[in-house]
Structure formats: structure tokens, C-alpha cells
Amino acid sequence: MALNHLSLLRPLLCQHLARQLRSPLATVSRVRAPLLYPDNACHPAATCARLYATKKSKAKAKGQSAKVNINTTLVEDIISLDEVKEDMTAVLNALKDDLTRNLSIRTSPGALDHIVVTTQDGKFPLNQLGQISMKSPLLIMVNMSGFPEATAAATRALRESSMNLNPEVDGTIIRVPVPKVTREHRENLAKLAKQLGNKAKDQLRKVRSNSVTQVKKAKEGHSEDTIRLVEKQIGQMSDNISADIDKQLAAKTKELLG
């Protein structure tokens, strides 16, 4: 009889024992889980993402060339960086003047002022040789009575300009019909603007090359690191001006093409 009762109690004892064995593990799990991943801590995936982002940003920073800013007074015996900057800026300013004076959609008296006329006595702006006036919205007059001997040269300069002009001569008076603004004319002006931009970049490269050559000649008495830094500074200055040239060209092209 006792054995029969024991056999009936065995399943209950096994279930109770199983619950007792599982209980501590569950307790540990419940206690440790918040410690491993508390609400204010980073999840492993988020941590990895942040580490990856950090490495990515470092790699990006490494790929960028460090900016150089040398005290010009410390390298005056090598080269005058102020003069180099002035020469480079002069290239940019000359381009701005060319784009403004020679590449205009609508012809006006002021647009003819700075057309260069080559004479036996030298080169002169047209407005120094003749009186320019607007006779009508479709006609500009250039009175060359002050320098009649320069009439032929002025006519040639007008015809050879990039403004699509077809001047007509009547004694010392040059009549300049205002050209219609066609799409073809706009595109031709945009091409000329690009040519002026390329010419400016060639001049800029020449300034840079001459400056670097001057620096290399001054290697004696200076450390290689100093020479490299000066060359890098010149390159950085050139890159900045080149970027400004691109901006000027892009703005002018947009204006010309409409």
C-alpha cells in the first residue's frame, strides 16, 4: 500500500523538484538582464554603429588635405606670399573685367567703351578715341572726328570683338547696328566665356609654377619641411583662386544662356 502511494506521489515530487531547479536560473536571468542592458546603456548594435561612424569620419578627415596657414613674415627670405596672392588675385580680377566688358547680352554704349583699338601709337580703349552715343534702341554711333586716322582701326576692333557687331563707316562716323539676341549668339558668348576662363587658369598655373620654382631655389639654408609647407601654401592659394574662377564662369554662363 505504501509503495502504491509512493508511486502516485513520484510525479508530483518530480514536478516540484524541476520547479526548484529552474527557479534560481530564472532569478539570475531576471536580476542580471537589467545590469547587462540597462535602459540608459547602449545596445551592442548601437555601439558598433557609433564606432563604425567614428572610424568613417576619421577616414574622411584623413583623406582631406590639411589646411596650411603660414605666417608670411617668417618666410619672407624664401618668397613673398603676399605678392603671390596679389598676382593670383590679379588674374581673377582681369577675368571679371573681361566677362563684364566683353560678354554682354544686350549691346549698349557702355559696352563699347573698353574695346581695345590698336593704332600706330599703341593700344587705346575706344572711348578715348571716339565719342560713343546711342542714336536709337537699334543703333550706336561712334564719332571719330577727334582721331580720324584711327577710324579704320576702330572699325576693325569693333568687327573683331566678341559682340557680334557689324559696323558701317561713313567718313569719321561709325554706325553700329545693335545685334538681335539669338540663341546662337548666346551660345557663342558662352563659348567665349569658357575660353576666357581657361585662359585665366593658364595664367594662374603660370603664377603658381613660377612661385614654386622660386621656392625651390631657396632650399639652401631652410629645412625640407619648411619648403614643403611653403609650396603647399602656394598650391592652396592657387586652388582657392581656381575655385573662384569656376564660380565666376558658372555665373556668367548662366546669365548668357538664360
Short mmCIF file of C-alpha atoms in Angstrom, two decimals:
data_model
loop_
_atom_site.label_atom_id
_atom_site.label_comp_id
_atom_site.label_asym_id
_atom_site.label_seq_id
_atom_site.Cartn_x
_atom_site.Cartn_y
_atom_site.Cartn_z
CA MET A 1 0.00 0.00 0.00
CA ALA A 2 2.81 2.42 0.95
CA LEU A 3 4.58 1.62 -2.32
CA ASN A 4 1.43 2.36 -4.25
CA HIS A 5 1.10 5.77 -2.52
CA LEU A 6 4.77 6.49 -3.23
CA SER A 7 4.35 5.72 -6.91
CA LEU A 8 1.41 8.14 -7.03
CA LEU A 9 3.42 10.90 -5.33
CA ARG A 10 6.51 10.45 -7.56
CA PRO A 11 5.22 12.61 -10.46
CA LEU A 12 4.32 15.42 -8.09
CA LEU A 13 7.76 15.27 -6.44
CA CYS A 14 9.49 15.41 -9.85
CA GLN A 15 7.48 18.44 -10.93
CA HIS A 16 8.24 20.22 -7.65
CA LEU A 17 11.94 19.42 -7.95
CA ALA A 18 12.02 20.70 -11.56
CA ARG A 19 10.46 24.00 -10.47
CA GLN A 20 13.03 24.37 -7.71
CA LEU A 21 15.90 23.78 -10.14
CA ARG A 22 14.57 26.25 -12.70
CA SER A 23 13.74 28.94 -10.20
CA PRO A 24 17.32 30.10 -9.36
CA LEU A 25 18.22 30.34 -13.06
CA ALA A 26 15.18 32.45 -13.77
CA THR A 27 16.01 34.66 -10.82
CA VAL A 28 19.55 35.17 -12.02
CA SER A 29 18.33 35.97 -15.50
CA ARG A 30 15.83 38.50 -14.17
CA VAL A 31 18.44 40.15 -11.98
CA ARG A 32 21.29 40.27 -14.47
CA ALA A 33 19.38 41.31 -17.56
CA PRO A 34 18.93 44.93 -16.40
CA LEU A 35 22.62 45.04 -15.44
CA LEU A 36 23.72 43.86 -18.88
CA TYR A 37 21.40 46.16 -20.82
CA PRO A 38 20.01 48.90 -18.57
CA ASP A 39 17.72 51.49 -20.09
CA ASN A 40 20.42 54.17 -20.13
CA ALA A 41 23.14 51.95 -21.64
CA CYS A 42 23.99 51.38 -25.31
CA HIS A 43 22.80 48.29 -27.03
CA PRO A 44 25.74 46.41 -28.65
CA ALA A 45 24.37 47.09 -32.13
CA ALA A 46 24.14 50.82 -31.43
CA THR A 47 27.67 50.80 -30.01
CA CYS A 48 29.01 49.12 -33.14
CA ALA A 49 27.19 51.63 -35.30
CA ARG A 50 28.73 54.53 -33.40
CA LEU A 51 32.21 53.02 -33.60
CA TYR A 52 31.78 52.48 -37.33
CA ALA A 53 30.63 56.06 -37.80
CA THR A 54 33.63 57.32 -35.83
CA LYS A 55 36.05 55.31 -37.95
CA LYS A 56 34.29 56.53 -41.08
CA SER A 57 34.57 60.17 -40.04
CA LYS A 58 38.24 59.71 -39.16
CA ALA A 59 38.91 58.15 -42.55
CA LYS A 60 37.15 61.04 -44.25
CA ALA A 61 39.15 63.56 -42.27
CA LYS A 62 42.35 61.70 -43.14
CA GLY A 63 41.51 61.88 -46.83
CA GLN A 64 41.14 65.66 -46.72
CA SER A 65 44.29 67.74 -47.11
CA ALA A 66 45.12 69.72 -44.02
CA LYS A 67 44.83 73.48 -44.37
CA VAL A 68 48.08 75.42 -44.20
CA ASN A 69 48.33 78.96 -42.89
CA ILE A 70 51.92 80.14 -42.75
CA ASN A 71 52.96 83.39 -41.14
CA THR A 72 54.17 85.32 -44.20
CA THR A 73 56.78 87.26 -42.20
CA LEU A 74 58.51 84.01 -41.24
CA VAL A 75 59.20 83.03 -44.85
CA GLU A 76 59.93 86.43 -46.40
CA ASP A 77 63.51 85.35 -47.16
CA ILE A 78 62.08 82.46 -49.23
CA ILE A 79 59.22 84.21 -51.08
CA SER A 80 56.67 86.95 -50.53
CA LEU A 81 53.37 85.11 -50.20
CA ASP A 82 51.52 88.44 -50.19
CA GLU A 83 52.88 89.21 -53.66
CA VAL A 84 51.96 85.73 -54.87
CA LYS A 85 48.42 86.26 -53.62
CA GLU A 86 48.26 89.65 -55.35
CA ASP A 87 49.41 88.13 -58.65
CA MET A 88 46.83 85.36 -58.41
CA THR A 89 44.06 87.77 -57.43
CA ALA A 90 45.01 89.99 -60.40
CA VAL A 91 44.29 87.06 -62.73
CA LEU A 92 40.82 86.67 -61.21
CA ASN A 93 40.08 90.41 -61.40
CA ALA A 94 41.17 90.54 -65.04
CA LEU A 95 38.75 87.71 -65.82
CA LYS A 96 35.92 89.55 -64.06
CA ASP A 97 36.62 92.64 -66.16
CA ASP A 98 36.71 90.63 -69.40
CA LEU A 99 33.44 88.89 -68.62
CA THR A 100 31.74 92.16 -67.74
CA ARG A 101 33.05 94.35 -70.55
CA ASN A 102 33.27 91.99 -73.50
CA LEU A 103 30.48 89.49 -72.95
CA SER A 104 27.18 91.31 -72.78
CA ILE A 105 23.80 90.05 -73.99
CA ARG A 106 22.49 93.48 -74.91
CA THR A 107 24.78 95.99 -76.58
CA SER A 108 24.82 99.47 -75.06
CA PRO A 109 27.17 102.46 -75.44
CA GLY A 110 28.96 101.48 -72.24
CA ALA A 111 29.60 98.00 -73.61
CA LEU A 112 31.79 99.50 -76.37
CA ASP A 113 33.85 101.74 -74.08
CA HIS A 114 36.63 99.29 -73.38
CA ILE A 115 37.02 97.68 -76.80
CA VAL A 116 40.76 97.92 -77.42
CA VAL A 117 41.80 99.70 -80.61
CA THR A 118 45.32 99.04 -81.90
CA THR A 119 46.87 102.08 -83.59
CA GLN A 120 50.36 103.06 -84.67
CA ASP A 121 50.77 104.94 -81.40
CA GLY A 122 49.70 101.99 -79.25
CA LYS A 123 46.53 100.42 -77.86
CA PHE A 124 43.67 102.56 -76.57
CA PRO A 125 40.11 102.00 -75.33
CA LEU A 126 37.56 103.04 -77.95
CA ASN A 127 36.02 105.68 -75.66
CA GLN A 128 39.36 107.53 -75.61
CA LEU A 129 39.41 107.82 -79.39
CA GLY A 130 35.77 108.47 -80.25
CA GLN A 131 32.52 109.75 -78.83
CA ILE A 132 30.03 106.90 -78.35
CA SER A 133 26.30 107.57 -78.23
CA MET A 134 23.03 105.71 -78.62
CA LYS A 135 21.05 107.16 -81.51
CA SER A 136 18.18 104.69 -81.18
CA PRO A 137 17.50 101.37 -79.41
CA LEU A 138 18.85 99.66 -82.54
CA LEU A 139 21.80 101.92 -83.43
CA ILE A 140 25.00 103.10 -81.73
CA MET A 141 27.09 105.88 -83.23
CA VAL A 142 30.86 106.34 -82.78
CA ASN A 143 32.14 109.79 -83.79
CA MET A 144 35.85 109.53 -84.65
CA SER A 145 36.32 113.18 -85.68
CA GLY A 146 38.76 113.70 -82.81
CA PHE A 147 41.08 110.98 -84.17
CA PRO A 148 40.04 110.41 -87.79
CA GLU A 149 43.22 108.50 -88.54
CA ALA A 150 42.05 105.78 -86.12
CA THR A 151 38.68 105.25 -87.81
CA ALA A 152 39.75 102.16 -89.76
CA ALA A 153 41.42 100.62 -86.70
CA ALA A 154 38.33 101.29 -84.55
CA THR A 155 36.08 99.72 -87.18
CA ARG A 156 38.29 96.63 -87.29
CA ALA A 157 38.31 96.37 -83.47
CA LEU A 158 34.51 96.53 -83.37
CA ARG A 159 34.14 93.87 -86.05
CA GLU A 160 36.67 91.54 -84.42
CA SER A 161 35.19 91.88 -80.93
CA SER A 162 33.18 89.06 -79.39
CA MET A 163 29.96 91.10 -79.52
CA ASN A 164 28.75 90.01 -82.97
CA LEU A 165 28.97 93.56 -84.33
CA ASN A 166 28.81 94.64 -87.98
CA PRO A 167 29.91 98.31 -88.06
CA GLU A 168 29.37 100.59 -91.06
CA VAL A 169 31.67 103.54 -91.82
CA ASP A 170 30.51 106.93 -93.11
CA GLY A 171 33.52 109.27 -93.12
CA THR A 172 34.53 109.65 -89.48
CA ILE A 173 31.23 108.27 -88.21
CA ILE A 174 30.93 104.57 -87.40
CA ARG A 175 27.39 103.22 -87.24
CA VAL A 176 27.00 100.08 -85.13
CA PRO A 177 23.64 98.29 -85.50
CA VAL A 178 22.62 96.56 -82.28
CA PRO A 179 22.51 92.81 -82.98
CA LYS A 180 19.48 90.72 -82.18
CA VAL A 181 19.85 88.42 -79.20
CA THR A 182 19.54 84.96 -80.73
CA ARG A 183 20.11 81.60 -79.12
CA GLU A 184 23.13 81.08 -81.34
CA HIS A 185 24.57 84.40 -80.18
CA ARG A 186 24.07 83.41 -76.54
CA GLU A 187 25.81 80.07 -77.08
CA ASN A 188 28.73 81.75 -78.85
CA LEU A 189 29.14 84.14 -75.94
CA ALA A 190 29.09 81.21 -73.50
CA LYS A 191 31.87 79.53 -75.51
CA LEU A 192 33.91 82.70 -75.40
CA ALA A 193 33.36 82.91 -71.65
CA LYS A 194 34.73 79.40 -71.28
CA GLN A 195 37.77 80.34 -73.37
CA LEU A 196 38.40 83.33 -71.12
CA GLY A 197 38.08 81.08 -68.07
CA ASN A 198 40.60 78.60 -69.49
CA LYS A 199 42.97 81.45 -70.32
CA ALA A 200 42.72 82.73 -66.74
CA LYS A 201 43.51 79.26 -65.37
CA ASP A 202 46.56 79.04 -67.63
CA GLN A 203 47.77 82.37 -66.26
CA LEU A 204 47.09 81.17 -62.72
CA ARG A 205 49.12 77.99 -63.29
CA LYS A 206 51.96 80.10 -64.62
CA VAL A 207 51.98 82.24 -61.46
CA ARG A 208 51.93 79.09 -59.33
CA SER A 209 54.72 77.42 -61.30
CA ASN A 210 56.96 80.49 -61.15
CA SER A 211 56.37 80.82 -57.42
CA VAL A 212 57.19 77.17 -56.71
CA THR A 213 60.35 77.47 -58.82
CA GLN A 214 61.42 80.47 -56.73
CA VAL A 215 60.80 78.49 -53.53
CA LYS A 216 62.86 75.53 -54.74
CA LYS A 217 65.79 77.83 -55.45
CA ALA A 218 65.74 78.91 -51.78
CA LYS A 219 66.19 75.37 -50.40
CA GLU A 220 69.67 76.10 -49.12
CA GLY A 221 69.52 77.24 -45.51
CA HIS A 222 65.96 76.03 -44.94
CA SER A 223 64.55 72.73 -43.78
CA GLU A 224 62.74 70.46 -46.22
CA ASP A 225 59.63 70.66 -44.05
CA THR A 226 59.57 74.46 -44.34
CA ILE A 227 59.99 74.34 -48.12
CA ARG A 228 57.19 71.77 -48.43
CA LEU A 229 54.87 73.88 -46.28
CA VAL A 230 55.52 76.98 -48.38
CA GLU A 231 54.86 75.02 -51.59
CA LYS A 232 51.67 73.64 -50.07
CA GLN A 233 50.55 77.14 -49.08
CA ILE A 234 51.09 78.36 -52.67
CA GLY A 235 49.13 75.38 -54.00
CA GLN A 236 46.31 76.09 -51.56
CA MET A 237 46.15 79.75 -52.62
CA SER A 238 46.06 78.70 -56.27
CA ASP A 239 43.25 76.20 -55.63
CA ASN A 240 41.17 78.90 -53.92
CA ILE A 241 41.55 81.31 -56.84
CA SER A 242 40.80 78.50 -59.31
CA ALA A 243 37.56 77.78 -57.44
CA ASP A 244 36.65 81.48 -57.66
CA ILE A 245 37.31 81.39 -61.42
CA ASP A 246 34.91 78.45 -61.74
CA LYS A 247 32.25 80.37 -59.78
CA GLN A 248 32.63 83.45 -61.99
CA LEU A 249 32.43 81.35 -65.13
CA ALA A 250 29.37 79.43 -63.93
CA ALA A 251 27.53 82.63 -63.02
CA LYS A 252 28.37 84.28 -66.36
CA THR A 253 27.37 81.18 -68.35
CA LYS A 254 24.03 81.08 -66.56
CA GLU A 255 23.49 84.76 -67.32
CA LEU A 256 24.36 84.34 -71.00
CA LEU A 257 22.31 81.24 -71.68
CA GLY A 258 19.35 82.49 -69.68
#
